[in-house]
XYZ file of C-alpha atoms in Angstrom:
732
model
C -135.025 -60.987 167.362
C -136.027 -62.048 163.690
C -134.073 -60.848 159.908
C -137.010 -59.125 157.992
C -136.614 -61.693 155.145
C -135.606 -59.121 151.509
C -137.664 -56.974 149.821
C -138.703 -59.140 145.825
C -135.941 -58.010 143.466
C -139.634 -56.474 141.842
C -139.670 -54.113 144.856
C -135.988 -53.712 145.270
C -136.468 -50.879 142.139
C -139.126 -48.970 143.211
C -138.969 -45.771 145.237
C -141.623 -45.221 147.916
C -144.762 -43.701 146.221
C -144.272 -46.411 143.821
C -144.000 -49.796 146.166
C -147.131 -47.392 148.356
C -149.131 -47.552 144.765
C -147.827 -51.564 144.045
C -148.126 -52.657 147.590
C -151.595 -50.795 148.958
C -154.547 -54.045 148.082
C -157.487 -53.422 149.305
C -159.854 -51.257 148.725
C -160.226 -48.213 146.326
C -156.496 -47.325 144.840
C -156.078 -43.934 143.229
C -153.134 -43.318 141.562
C -152.350 -39.807 140.478
C -149.041 -40.413 138.331
C -147.533 -37.489 137.565
C -145.784 -37.439 133.896
C -142.485 -39.435 133.360
C -143.580 -40.810 136.881
C -142.975 -44.534 136.539
C -146.455 -44.652 135.783
C -146.697 -48.771 133.814
C -143.318 -50.058 136.444
C -146.426 -49.628 139.069
C -148.917 -50.990 137.058
C -147.698 -53.740 135.503
C -145.777 -54.734 139.164
C -148.787 -54.027 140.691
C -150.349 -56.575 138.970
C -147.445 -58.840 139.114
C -147.831 -58.724 142.261
C -151.465 -59.080 142.607
C -150.426 -63.329 141.534
C -147.095 -63.487 143.044
C -148.914 -62.729 146.080
C -151.665 -65.104 145.591
C -153.845 -62.053 146.291
C -155.808 -63.276 142.881
C -155.624 -65.323 139.694
C -155.016 -64.860 135.916
C -158.343 -65.131 135.454
C -159.642 -62.436 138.594
C -157.651 -59.166 137.407
C -159.249 -57.059 134.758
C -156.837 -54.595 133.154
C -158.113 -51.912 131.141
C -156.221 -49.701 128.842
C -156.564 -47.945 126.469
C -154.411 -48.788 123.194
C -153.266 -51.831 121.664
C -149.325 -51.220 122.379
C -150.568 -50.447 125.980
C -152.335 -53.763 126.445
C -149.175 -55.861 124.692
C -146.949 -53.671 126.547
C -147.873 -55.368 130.293
C -148.508 -58.383 129.220
C -144.439 -58.595 128.064
C -144.309 -56.657 131.377
C -146.103 -59.003 134.336
C -144.632 -61.942 132.068
C -140.911 -61.119 132.691
C -141.349 -60.263 136.055
C -143.716 -64.120 136.573
C -140.441 -65.573 134.750
C -143.037 -67.061 132.772
C -146.016 -66.471 130.089
C -149.718 -65.501 131.555
C -152.584 -67.008 130.356
C -155.871 -66.865 130.882
C -155.979 -63.548 131.509
C -158.474 -60.078 130.511
C -156.711 -57.748 129.352
C -157.229 -54.974 126.754
C -158.032 -52.454 125.302
C -161.962 -50.439 126.595
C -163.456 -51.685 123.151
C -162.024 -55.234 123.078
C -162.735 -55.969 125.978
C -166.272 -55.158 126.139
C -166.115 -56.612 123.360
C -165.564 -60.567 124.655
C -168.348 -59.800 127.067
C -170.303 -58.435 124.458
C -170.476 -61.464 121.886
C -171.235 -63.988 125.970
C -174.855 -61.782 126.205
C -175.318 -60.909 122.387
C -179.303 -61.753 122.656
C -179.875 -59.928 125.475
C -179.251 -57.353 122.999
C -180.533 -58.771 119.982
C -177.668 -59.922 118.313
C -176.372 -63.172 118.099
C -172.862 -63.551 119.187
C -171.419 -64.085 116.122
C -172.201 -60.295 115.383
C -170.469 -57.419 112.780
C -167.947 -54.809 114.101
C -168.922 -52.198 111.283
C -165.406 -49.347 110.918
C -165.317 -45.939 110.107
C -166.756 -46.514 106.129
C -168.992 -49.163 107.114
C -170.122 -47.167 109.251
C -170.769 -43.928 107.022
C -172.146 -45.834 104.209
C -174.760 -47.596 106.682
C -175.970 -43.742 108.146
C -175.517 -42.526 104.123
C -178.728 -45.319 103.541
C -180.783 -44.499 106.271
C -180.501 -40.869 105.285
C -181.019 -41.695 101.836
C -183.990 -42.852 103.416
C -185.214 -39.953 105.326
C -184.797 -38.099 102.943
C -182.287 -36.517 104.504
C -179.853 -33.273 101.777
C -176.645 -35.173 102.000
C -174.958 -32.629 100.586
C -176.496 -30.335 102.888
C -176.038 -32.401 106.365
C -172.949 -34.926 105.494
C -172.934 -38.604 107.354
C -169.624 -37.539 108.768
C -171.693 -35.539 110.762
C -173.873 -37.107 111.933
C -171.741 -39.680 112.772
C -170.160 -37.296 115.127
C -173.298 -36.746 117.406
C -174.780 -40.501 117.387
C -170.469 -41.354 118.623
C -171.296 -38.539 121.215
C -174.310 -39.283 122.412
C -172.686 -43.105 123.092
C -169.550 -42.289 124.614
C -171.835 -40.948 126.700
C -174.398 -44.074 127.302
C -177.099 -42.305 125.821
C -179.439 -44.473 124.130
C -182.570 -44.174 121.276
C -185.354 -42.796 123.284
C -182.921 -42.006 126.479
C -181.414 -38.841 124.694
C -182.562 -35.889 127.979
C -183.107 -31.819 126.377
C -179.440 -30.429 127.129
C -177.106 -34.248 124.864
C -180.188 -33.242 122.257
C -178.548 -31.521 118.567
C -180.394 -29.831 115.524
C -178.689 -31.574 113.404
C -180.744 -32.536 109.928
C -183.534 -29.944 112.024
C -183.427 -31.787 114.604
C -184.100 -35.153 112.731
C -180.947 -36.753 114.565
C -182.346 -38.544 117.518
C -185.580 -40.430 114.891
C -182.287 -41.134 112.586
C -180.087 -42.472 115.519
C -182.870 -44.980 116.120
C -183.423 -46.205 111.916
C -179.667 -46.080 112.134
C -179.283 -48.739 115.541
C -182.239 -50.514 113.949
C -181.123 -51.791 110.819
C -177.633 -52.417 112.751
C -179.501 -54.873 114.769
C -181.158 -55.907 111.359
C -177.243 -56.265 109.590
C -176.241 -58.086 113.410
C -173.642 -55.474 113.847
C -172.125 -53.346 115.458
C -169.700 -50.300 115.887
C -167.918 -49.509 118.003
C -169.744 -47.202 120.522
C -171.563 -49.814 120.269
C -169.638 -52.371 122.576
C -170.142 -50.049 124.983
C -173.303 -48.752 125.392
C -174.838 -52.563 124.642
C -172.648 -53.665 127.966
C -173.253 -51.724 130.058
C -177.523 -51.824 129.489
C -176.567 -55.150 130.097
C -175.268 -55.159 133.368
C -177.250 -52.483 134.106
C -180.342 -54.613 133.119
C -179.666 -58.306 134.296
C -178.947 -58.403 137.439
C -177.062 -61.570 137.578
C -175.103 -60.509 134.524
C -173.859 -58.200 137.052
C -173.181 -60.632 140.034
C -171.377 -62.881 137.853
C -168.426 -60.643 136.903
C -168.160 -59.429 140.679
C -167.544 -62.949 141.768
C -164.477 -63.115 139.118
C -163.646 -59.536 138.955
C -161.671 -59.569 142.110
C -159.390 -57.075 141.500
C -159.932 -54.023 137.727
C -156.428 -52.142 137.400
C -157.149 -49.124 134.650
C -154.491 -47.223 132.498
C -155.039 -43.025 131.691
C -158.574 -42.798 133.633
C -158.087 -39.814 132.901
C -158.553 -39.708 129.297
C -162.167 -41.799 130.167
C -165.516 -40.721 128.404
C -168.393 -41.443 130.832
C -169.741 -44.924 129.207
C -166.289 -45.517 129.836
C -167.028 -44.983 134.191
C -170.327 -46.398 133.441
C -169.371 -49.469 132.831
C -166.302 -48.882 135.884
C -167.986 -48.824 138.539
C -170.571 -51.321 137.891
C -168.657 -53.903 137.538
C -166.350 -52.187 140.751
C -169.605 -52.201 143.024
C -168.393 -55.468 144.128
C -165.280 -56.371 145.377
C -164.444 -52.176 145.315
C -160.488 -53.293 144.698
C -160.724 -50.851 141.882
C -157.165 -49.343 141.691
C -157.058 -46.591 138.140
C -153.931 -44.815 137.298
C -153.950 -41.301 136.093
C -153.075 -37.855 135.573
C -155.742 -34.722 135.609
C -153.331 -32.492 135.021
C -152.528 -34.434 131.551
C -156.329 -34.177 130.867
C -156.023 -33.125 126.685
C -159.064 -34.717 125.312
C -162.756 -33.505 126.111
C -162.865 -33.610 122.342
C -162.525 -36.906 121.823
C -165.075 -37.571 124.745
C -162.602 -37.705 127.807
C -163.937 -36.749 130.666
C -161.682 -35.020 133.975
C -164.155 -34.906 136.040
C -164.341 -38.632 136.245
C -161.179 -38.338 138.115
C -161.477 -35.368 140.267
C -164.593 -36.924 141.598
C -163.172 -40.483 142.215
C -163.234 -39.815 146.541
C -166.265 -39.374 145.956
C -167.805 -42.272 144.095
C -164.948 -44.355 145.956
C -165.293 -44.079 149.591
C -162.886 -44.196 151.507
C -160.285 -44.110 148.741
C -156.375 -44.006 149.075
C -154.905 -41.092 146.960
C -151.381 -41.963 146.377
C -148.726 -39.146 144.360
C -146.231 -39.969 142.127
C -144.513 -37.444 142.006
C -140.596 -38.406 141.108
C -139.878 -37.589 137.415
C -136.955 -39.451 135.740
C -136.779 -37.995 132.436
C -136.278 -34.232 133.032
C -134.009 -32.239 134.675
C -135.540 -29.645 137.215
C -135.211 -26.814 135.539
C -138.096 -27.849 132.973
C -140.463 -29.196 135.910
C -140.343 -26.479 137.466
C -141.263 -24.349 134.382
C -144.487 -26.595 134.252
C -145.512 -27.476 137.868
C -145.546 -23.205 138.060
C -147.505 -23.471 134.676
C -149.814 -26.605 135.823
C -151.191 -24.444 140.268
C -152.915 -21.840 138.098
C -155.087 -25.085 136.759
C -157.936 -24.896 139.902
C -159.691 -28.135 138.670
C -157.208 -30.214 139.672
C -156.092 -32.632 142.645
C -153.017 -31.345 142.976
C -149.594 -32.985 143.025
C -145.795 -31.036 142.469
C -143.328 -32.825 140.394
C -139.694 -33.523 141.443
C -136.735 -33.390 139.225
C -135.327 -37.915 140.572
C -132.827 -38.095 137.852
C -129.086 -38.031 138.591
C -127.952 -34.949 136.007
C -131.525 -32.841 137.393
C -128.813 -29.414 136.730
C -129.907 -28.578 132.770
C -130.574 -25.331 130.682
C -133.127 -23.302 131.829
C -136.705 -23.407 128.828
C -135.584 -21.089 126.229
C -138.729 -18.712 125.908
C -138.090 -17.215 122.077
C -138.713 -13.575 120.231
C -139.303 -13.113 116.098
C -140.942 -11.084 113.846
C -142.850 -13.119 111.574
C -143.822 -17.587 111.148
C -141.206 -17.568 109.164
C -138.470 -16.193 111.002
C -140.009 -18.723 113.338
C -138.955 -22.073 111.908
C -135.838 -20.280 111.023
C -134.406 -20.270 114.059
C -135.269 -23.873 114.928
C -133.960 -25.481 111.891
C -130.897 -23.419 113.200
C -131.376 -24.777 116.246
C -131.301 -28.352 115.476
C -127.750 -28.190 113.402
C -126.449 -26.885 116.071
C -127.914 -30.204 117.970
C -127.104 -32.143 115.321
C -123.610 -31.187 115.046
C -122.592 -30.970 118.041
C -124.076 -35.241 119.084
C -127.933 -34.744 119.529
C -129.545 -37.553 116.836
C -132.051 -36.207 115.049
C -134.761 -38.622 116.322
C -134.229 -37.326 119.684
C -135.647 -33.861 119.045
C -139.002 -32.383 117.995
C -141.361 -29.555 116.769
C -145.008 -29.750 118.051
C -147.052 -27.791 117.382
C -150.947 -26.217 118.636
C -153.012 -26.585 115.404
C -151.854 -29.117 113.151
C -151.530 -25.891 109.671
C -147.816 -24.801 111.932
C -146.689 -27.880 109.954
C -146.112 -25.802 106.581
C -143.287 -23.819 107.821
C -141.470 -26.030 110.176
C -141.869 -29.347 106.584
C -140.034 -26.353 103.926
C -137.737 -25.379 107.080
C -136.517 -28.733 107.068
C -136.562 -29.162 103.739
C -134.117 -26.937 102.339
C -131.538 -27.685 104.789
C -131.808 -31.079 103.725
C -132.845 -32.212 107.470
C -135.153 -35.952 107.453
C -138.569 -35.368 110.047
C -141.038 -37.146 109.271
C -144.801 -35.887 111.006
C -146.516 -37.636 113.579
C -150.627 -38.485 113.517
C -151.104 -37.344 110.529
C -150.033 -36.427 106.537
C -147.235 -34.038 106.237
C -148.412 -30.460 104.696
C -148.836 -31.146 101.717
C -150.081 -34.388 101.622
C -153.159 -33.568 103.179
C -155.858 -34.797 101.631
C -157.448 -30.922 101.537
C -153.714 -29.972 100.238
C -153.430 -32.216 97.868
C -157.765 -31.181 96.229
C -156.614 -28.173 96.121
C -153.465 -27.726 94.749
C -155.219 -29.971 91.932
C -157.554 -27.466 91.315
C -155.544 -24.171 90.614
C -153.750 -27.317 88.825
C -156.137 -27.621 86.445
C -157.263 -23.921 85.789
C -153.821 -22.690 85.220
C -153.599 -26.120 82.750
C -155.936 -27.172 80.459
C -153.875 -30.001 79.355
C -153.858 -31.651 83.480
C -156.028 -35.155 83.717
C -155.193 -36.130 86.482
C -155.885 -32.527 88.362
C -159.505 -32.631 86.091
C -160.601 -35.669 87.439
C -159.785 -35.600 91.235
C -161.302 -32.392 91.082
C -164.596 -32.218 88.508
C -166.909 -34.078 91.515
C -165.402 -33.153 94.606
C -167.698 -31.134 95.597
C -170.090 -33.246 94.857
C -171.953 -32.168 91.662
C -174.223 -35.027 90.176
C -171.792 -36.514 87.809
C -172.331 -40.643 89.062
C -169.508 -43.048 87.355
C -171.344 -43.772 83.828
C -170.955 -39.159 82.928
C -167.793 -39.579 84.099
C -166.388 -43.155 81.973
C -168.369 -40.899 79.485
C -166.223 -38.354 79.572
C -163.098 -40.422 79.702
C -164.302 -42.506 76.452
C -164.849 -39.003 74.608
C -161.546 -38.239 75.975
C -159.806 -40.506 74.729
C -162.005 -40.468 71.033
C -161.027 -36.940 70.026
C -157.486 -37.011 71.909
C -158.295 -33.915 73.373
C -157.330 -33.619 77.485
C -160.487 -34.912 79.179
C -161.693 -30.731 80.199
C -161.211 -29.976 76.570
C -163.582 -33.197 76.251
C -166.183 -32.038 79.182
C -165.844 -28.198 77.244
C -167.629 -29.998 74.288
C -169.956 -32.831 75.707
C -171.389 -29.764 77.754
C -172.073 -27.573 75.181
C -173.615 -30.660 73.396
C -175.900 -31.934 75.352
C -174.146 -35.479 76.338
C -175.495 -35.148 80.308
C -178.528 -34.956 81.529
C -179.762 -31.133 82.673
C -179.016 -31.027 86.958
C -175.647 -32.175 85.875
C -174.804 -30.620 83.044
C -175.782 -26.521 84.805
C -172.867 -27.592 87.724
C -170.216 -28.963 85.308
C -170.516 -25.476 82.901
C -170.316 -23.366 86.297
C -167.005 -25.758 86.792
C -165.390 -24.473 83.473
C -166.927 -21.246 83.388
C -164.806 -20.746 86.451
C -162.033 -22.145 85.743
C -161.857 -19.778 82.641
C -162.588 -16.737 84.496
C -160.538 -17.422 87.839
C -156.621 -17.836 85.200
C -158.294 -14.623 83.670
C -157.868 -13.380 86.657
C -154.489 -14.118 87.945
C -152.388 -12.326 85.572
C -154.527 -9.229 87.238
C -155.167 -8.988 90.582
C -153.273 -11.757 91.115
C -152.621 -15.533 91.965
C -153.534 -15.128 96.533
C -156.537 -13.084 96.145
C -158.186 -15.112 93.386
C -157.616 -18.699 94.898
C -159.042 -17.863 97.251
C -161.727 -16.786 95.625
C -161.744 -19.540 93.642
C -161.908 -22.193 96.232
C -164.854 -19.903 97.478
C -167.273 -19.895 94.915
C -166.367 -23.576 93.365
C -167.627 -24.921 96.722
C -164.911 -26.513 98.030
C -165.070 -24.222 101.169
C -168.323 -24.372 101.849
C -168.038 -28.593 101.480
C -166.062 -28.138 104.580
C -167.956 -26.108 106.559
C -171.027 -27.654 106.157
C -168.855 -31.034 107.717
C -169.468 -31.078 111.057
C -167.058 -33.408 111.919
C -163.812 -32.786 114.586
C -161.505 -32.189 111.340
C -163.444 -29.929 109.334
C -162.144 -26.738 111.087
C -158.884 -28.444 110.937
C -158.439 -29.052 106.475
C -159.869 -25.352 106.680
C -157.548 -23.524 109.166
C -154.585 -25.952 106.951
C -156.024 -23.985 103.225
C -155.556 -20.812 104.589
C -152.497 -21.472 106.026
C -151.779 -22.902 102.313
C -153.161 -19.204 101.026
C -150.262 -17.990 103.065
C -147.881 -19.659 101.777
C -148.453 -18.626 98.115
C -147.584 -15.450 98.916
C -143.927 -15.666 99.736
C -143.834 -15.959 95.132
C -144.596 -13.936 92.635
C -146.986 -16.193 90.315
C -149.122 -19.589 90.325
C -146.510 -21.419 87.935
C -144.096 -20.921 90.390
C -145.936 -21.645 93.904
C -146.752 -24.902 91.904
C -143.348 -25.392 90.831
C -142.469 -24.681 94.691
C -144.705 -27.608 95.638
C -143.610 -30.139 92.900
C -139.963 -29.803 94.118
C -141.508 -29.537 98.215
C -143.608 -33.325 97.769
C -140.578 -34.821 95.989
C -138.807 -35.331 99.047
C -137.818 -38.912 100.431
C -139.670 -40.171 102.924
C -138.593 -43.348 102.291
C -134.719 -42.595 103.954
C -134.218 -44.533 107.127
C -131.788 -43.535 109.361
C -132.582 -40.984 111.999
C -135.128 -38.551 111.657
C -136.985 -34.612 113.509
C -140.590 -35.729 114.307
C -142.800 -32.976 113.832
C -146.292 -33.234 115.041
C -149.754 -32.272 117.391
C -148.988 -31.838 120.940
C -151.805 -34.258 121.083
C -150.328 -36.306 119.222
C -147.759 -36.477 121.442
C -149.038 -37.622 124.731
C -146.424 -40.562 126.329
C -143.120 -39.735 123.751
C -140.311 -38.068 125.181
C -137.657 -36.114 123.212
C -133.728 -34.675 124.572
C -135.227 -31.302 122.423
C -138.363 -30.300 122.295
C -138.981 -26.567 120.217
C -142.927 -25.649 121.667
C -143.316 -22.556 118.159
C -146.410 -20.808 118.423
C -147.752 -19.448 121.961
C -149.458 -16.792 120.971
C -153.639 -15.547 121.327
C -155.612 -17.459 119.798
C -153.464 -19.888 117.947
C -152.353 -21.483 122.116
C -154.380 -21.192 123.542
C -156.639 -22.005 119.723
C -159.572 -18.934 120.177
C -161.945 -21.273 118.827
C -161.285 -24.082 121.941
C -162.451 -20.335 123.987
C -165.281 -20.169 122.716
C -166.568 -23.369 122.473
C -165.517 -24.350 126.018
C -164.088 -20.720 128.611
C -163.201 -21.259 131.351
C -162.871 -25.056 131.293
C -161.273 -25.208 127.958
C -158.889 -22.084 129.311
C -157.548 -25.154 131.810
C -157.345 -27.914 129.393
C -155.466 -25.174 126.622
C -153.196 -24.936 129.961
C -152.487 -28.351 130.386
C -151.876 -29.245 126.733
C -148.729 -27.040 127.701
C -148.861 -29.088 130.264
C -148.287 -31.634 127.838
C -145.704 -29.847 125.749
C -143.014 -28.851 128.383
C -142.566 -32.039 130.050
C -141.941 -33.487 127.371
C -138.404 -32.376 127.211
C -136.172 -34.331 129.246
C -132.928 -32.016 128.666
C -133.839 -29.022 126.169
C -137.051 -26.757 126.052
C -137.431 -23.366 123.738
C -140.811 -22.226 123.434
C -141.085 -20.021 120.939
C -144.213 -16.397 119.964
C -144.240 -14.357 116.330
C -145.027 -10.309 116.775
C -147.314 -10.927 112.822
C -148.147 -14.177 111.272
C -149.498 -13.375 107.446
C -152.972 -13.742 105.857
C -153.606 -13.801 102.473
C -150.917 -12.076 101.710
C -151.601 -9.029 104.628
C -150.130 -8.981 107.952
C -151.405 -9.095 111.114
C -149.979 -8.556 114.273
C -149.888 -11.021 117.329
C -149.785 -10.547 120.570
C -147.493 -13.528 122.761
C -149.440 -15.909 124.956
C -151.046 -16.171 128.195
C -148.630 -18.942 128.498
C -145.683 -17.504 128.505
C -145.878 -15.349 131.718
C -146.897 -18.351 133.590
C -143.795 -19.366 133.671
C -141.678 -18.438 136.374
C -138.790 -15.934 135.231
C -136.026 -17.345 137.322
C -136.795 -21.239 134.822
C -137.000 -19.062 132.014
C -134.151 -17.262 129.280
C -135.670 -15.093 127.064
C -134.144 -13.927 123.517
C -134.778 -12.162 120.947
C -137.135 -9.330 120.494
C -139.247 -7.131 122.240
C -141.804 -9.481 123.789
C -144.513 -6.811 124.325
C -148.054 -6.665 120.672
C -146.554 -3.321 119.728
C -149.329 -2.294 116.583
C -148.156 -2.742 112.767
C -148.912 -0.093 110.428
C -149.803 -1.306 106.952
C -147.859 1.233 105.409
C -144.707 -0.869 107.021
C -145.512 -3.515 105.042
C -147.454 -1.530 101.716
C -150.300 -4.358 101.890
C -148.579 -7.374 100.505
C -145.973 -9.718 101.298
C -142.976 -9.023 103.221
C -140.119 -9.132 100.644
C -137.506 -7.412 99.045
C -134.150 -6.095 100.404
C -136.801 -3.157 102.924
C -137.183 -4.765 106.643
C -139.034 -3.912 109.393
C -137.310 -4.209 112.850
C -138.562 -3.304 116.432
C -136.159 -0.222 117.791
C -135.900 1.028 121.473
C -139.161 3.168 121.500
C -141.808 0.581 120.831
C -142.024 1.104 117.284
C -141.349 -0.722 113.693
C -139.531 1.140 111.423
C -137.570 -0.291 107.720
C -133.956 -0.648 107.552
C -132.872 -0.591 104.220
C -130.643 -3.135 102.624
C -127.989 -2.070 100.158
C -128.180 -4.907 97.206
C -124.980 -6.485 97.489
C -122.883 -6.561 94.373
C -122.582 -10.891 93.869
C -120.821 -12.440 91.152
C -121.071 -15.132 88.428
C -119.794 -18.346 90.148
C -120.030 -17.030 93.784
C -122.060 -19.061 96.590
C -124.587 -18.044 98.150
C -128.044 -18.507 100.348
C -131.527 -18.712 99.583
C -133.623 -18.437 102.836
C -136.530 -20.739 100.276
C -134.609 -22.627 98.705
C -131.372 -22.952 100.286
C -127.191 -23.119 99.315
C -126.405 -21.999 95.011
C -124.183 -21.597 92.736
C -124.522 -18.111 90.623
C -124.921 -18.779 86.984
C -125.713 -15.583 85.844
C -126.343 -11.718 87.314
C -128.138 -8.802 85.113
C -129.103 -5.409 86.584
C -129.874 -7.610 89.597
C -130.755 -9.880 89.126
C -129.936 -13.902 89.980
C -129.645 -16.971 87.459
C -129.054 -19.827 90.783
C -128.236 -23.433 90.192
C -129.430 -24.377 93.761
C -128.427 -27.983 95.562
C -132.318 -29.193 95.455
C -134.552 -26.401 94.175
C -132.639 -26.529 90.429
C -132.759 -23.563 88.566
C -133.999 -20.159 89.925
C -134.335 -16.367 88.988
C -134.165 -14.245 92.089
C -133.328 -10.115 93.058
C -129.810 -10.537 94.609
C -130.858 -9.263 97.320
C -133.088 -12.360 98.212
C -129.126 -13.838 98.709
C -126.010 -14.265 100.992
C -122.650 -14.733 99.707
C -121.183 -17.369 101.446
C -117.912 -17.106 101.994
């Protein structure tokens, strides 16, 4: 009897599902890899197995990833299995591989092999030139908006002259297609292309030149594709053309983690794999080695509500699979939500959890503000992934510059930042003249600007625009004392044209910027006047981001895909926020399923602990609105979750409770059993000089003076503040 030869070490480390994915080498294969099931191990081991068994030489395998990091990791892992560096690989991102092909066949699309690939800034400048030449009003139709339209067409493989009616755009009064054609002609004249052109041109070449396609059919015996659920239409067409040869295409992906439709990703690509490749084998990876059983049960139960999926059920592969249930916390408002998260992080830290293993994952970027401020107050270091910290974002810095320039005529840095934002026709020459005048007269820029306007030193149009800005600043400053800083700040952003500028911007980032501005106005309601708010901002922005060591991770759910943490907080699970009302309005049932996939991604980032929270109320411009808990909370299995906090049913809150303004002082509404809110009185405590106290905004401090319920307090992080005694708690 012949003994069965032992398995190679690289195969013995795989579970049965993973081995099936690695050893099924002939014909089309779809590997449905659930979260935490070892997708990267399967992909790299399959690559190495093809080389180890002699099925292919290194140059005969086309391996496609979405990021350079993933490509480097695959190269390193394959080399580790083979125990030698591997040369001559066709391994890289879609764009890198397409560029490599295009340089070989550039002349077929009217380019030379040494063509230039434009970055985003160069693209914008070139589009601006094209639009200028066509007489387009750039203020009404910014180039960034046209860039978005053109990129969408390129993602769908649509060249100029081939745009169907269903894909047309009304941008620039229905001139987008003509501008697209002019832009492409200008690129060709410059011997250049943008990133969207790389795949568009290569796909056109493969379609129109059978001899080139046949060459690649002979070259590539096997094709490996990572994150197939994130492919757009032109990437899909490119892969299908190349796979028509040997049909040995292996796509690895997870339909339940398709969350990038706004970036052009088409979940239909993975859902129709069996139709595109008849006889395809599907292998499901369902053993999750990341999360505990309750976390996986909650995620699986939630995602099972989706209709557009191929179906799989995650099961725990960890030895220590039992863990704590998913915790759902109901809270009064977003500020209390931030305090609750901060307290839990402090408790976890005291128990030995590394801050680097803790993440706060939000649906929308504006949500980070309250958590950032809370973490700063508690002295907990953090980093924001995938974007700037809240007060460092462009639109927030612009808005704060407007506020600073309005309240202080001598704030040259603020005035300089906003004097031509939005565009007011002040070119470099006018701005230089303004600086020269300020220096020669020894006055601030704003005073120099007033004198230039009165003296007629500018052309009529920019002079009128600058006069309107200066008169507005005088009007806004006077109104702040009379009407309140929050109301006037909102009016300032509208009347200055700043809000309108972002409303007219057609880029994907514009709606988020508008949300951030609304959140900024919400934050202002916590302060008695503009001066106090600006002082607070100065303190917040001094937070040292350069400190080394462990930090809490703060990011959006989209940015968190592919990451994992021991402890994950998922705040803001409320209707309208999550699922996003904007997404539902734009995409209906299809978008709801993507929002649910995003929730699934969030839950499955957690290894040991997952805390989901929602707030009963959120403040808009100083007024309170009730929030309804997310429908996703009712889709979680009761046996796998615990619920904390007040009754979670939506309860209308009468405006009389709040007095039409921010909830401050010693009276706080609370939920009572009858399903209504009552105001609970809290006596003002007697606090002596020298007492140690805690303030929810400013943290810990020591009382230095006391007069009729007003306290002067020297705070550890915020300096000296005067606050009402009812706002602080004695620390014993």
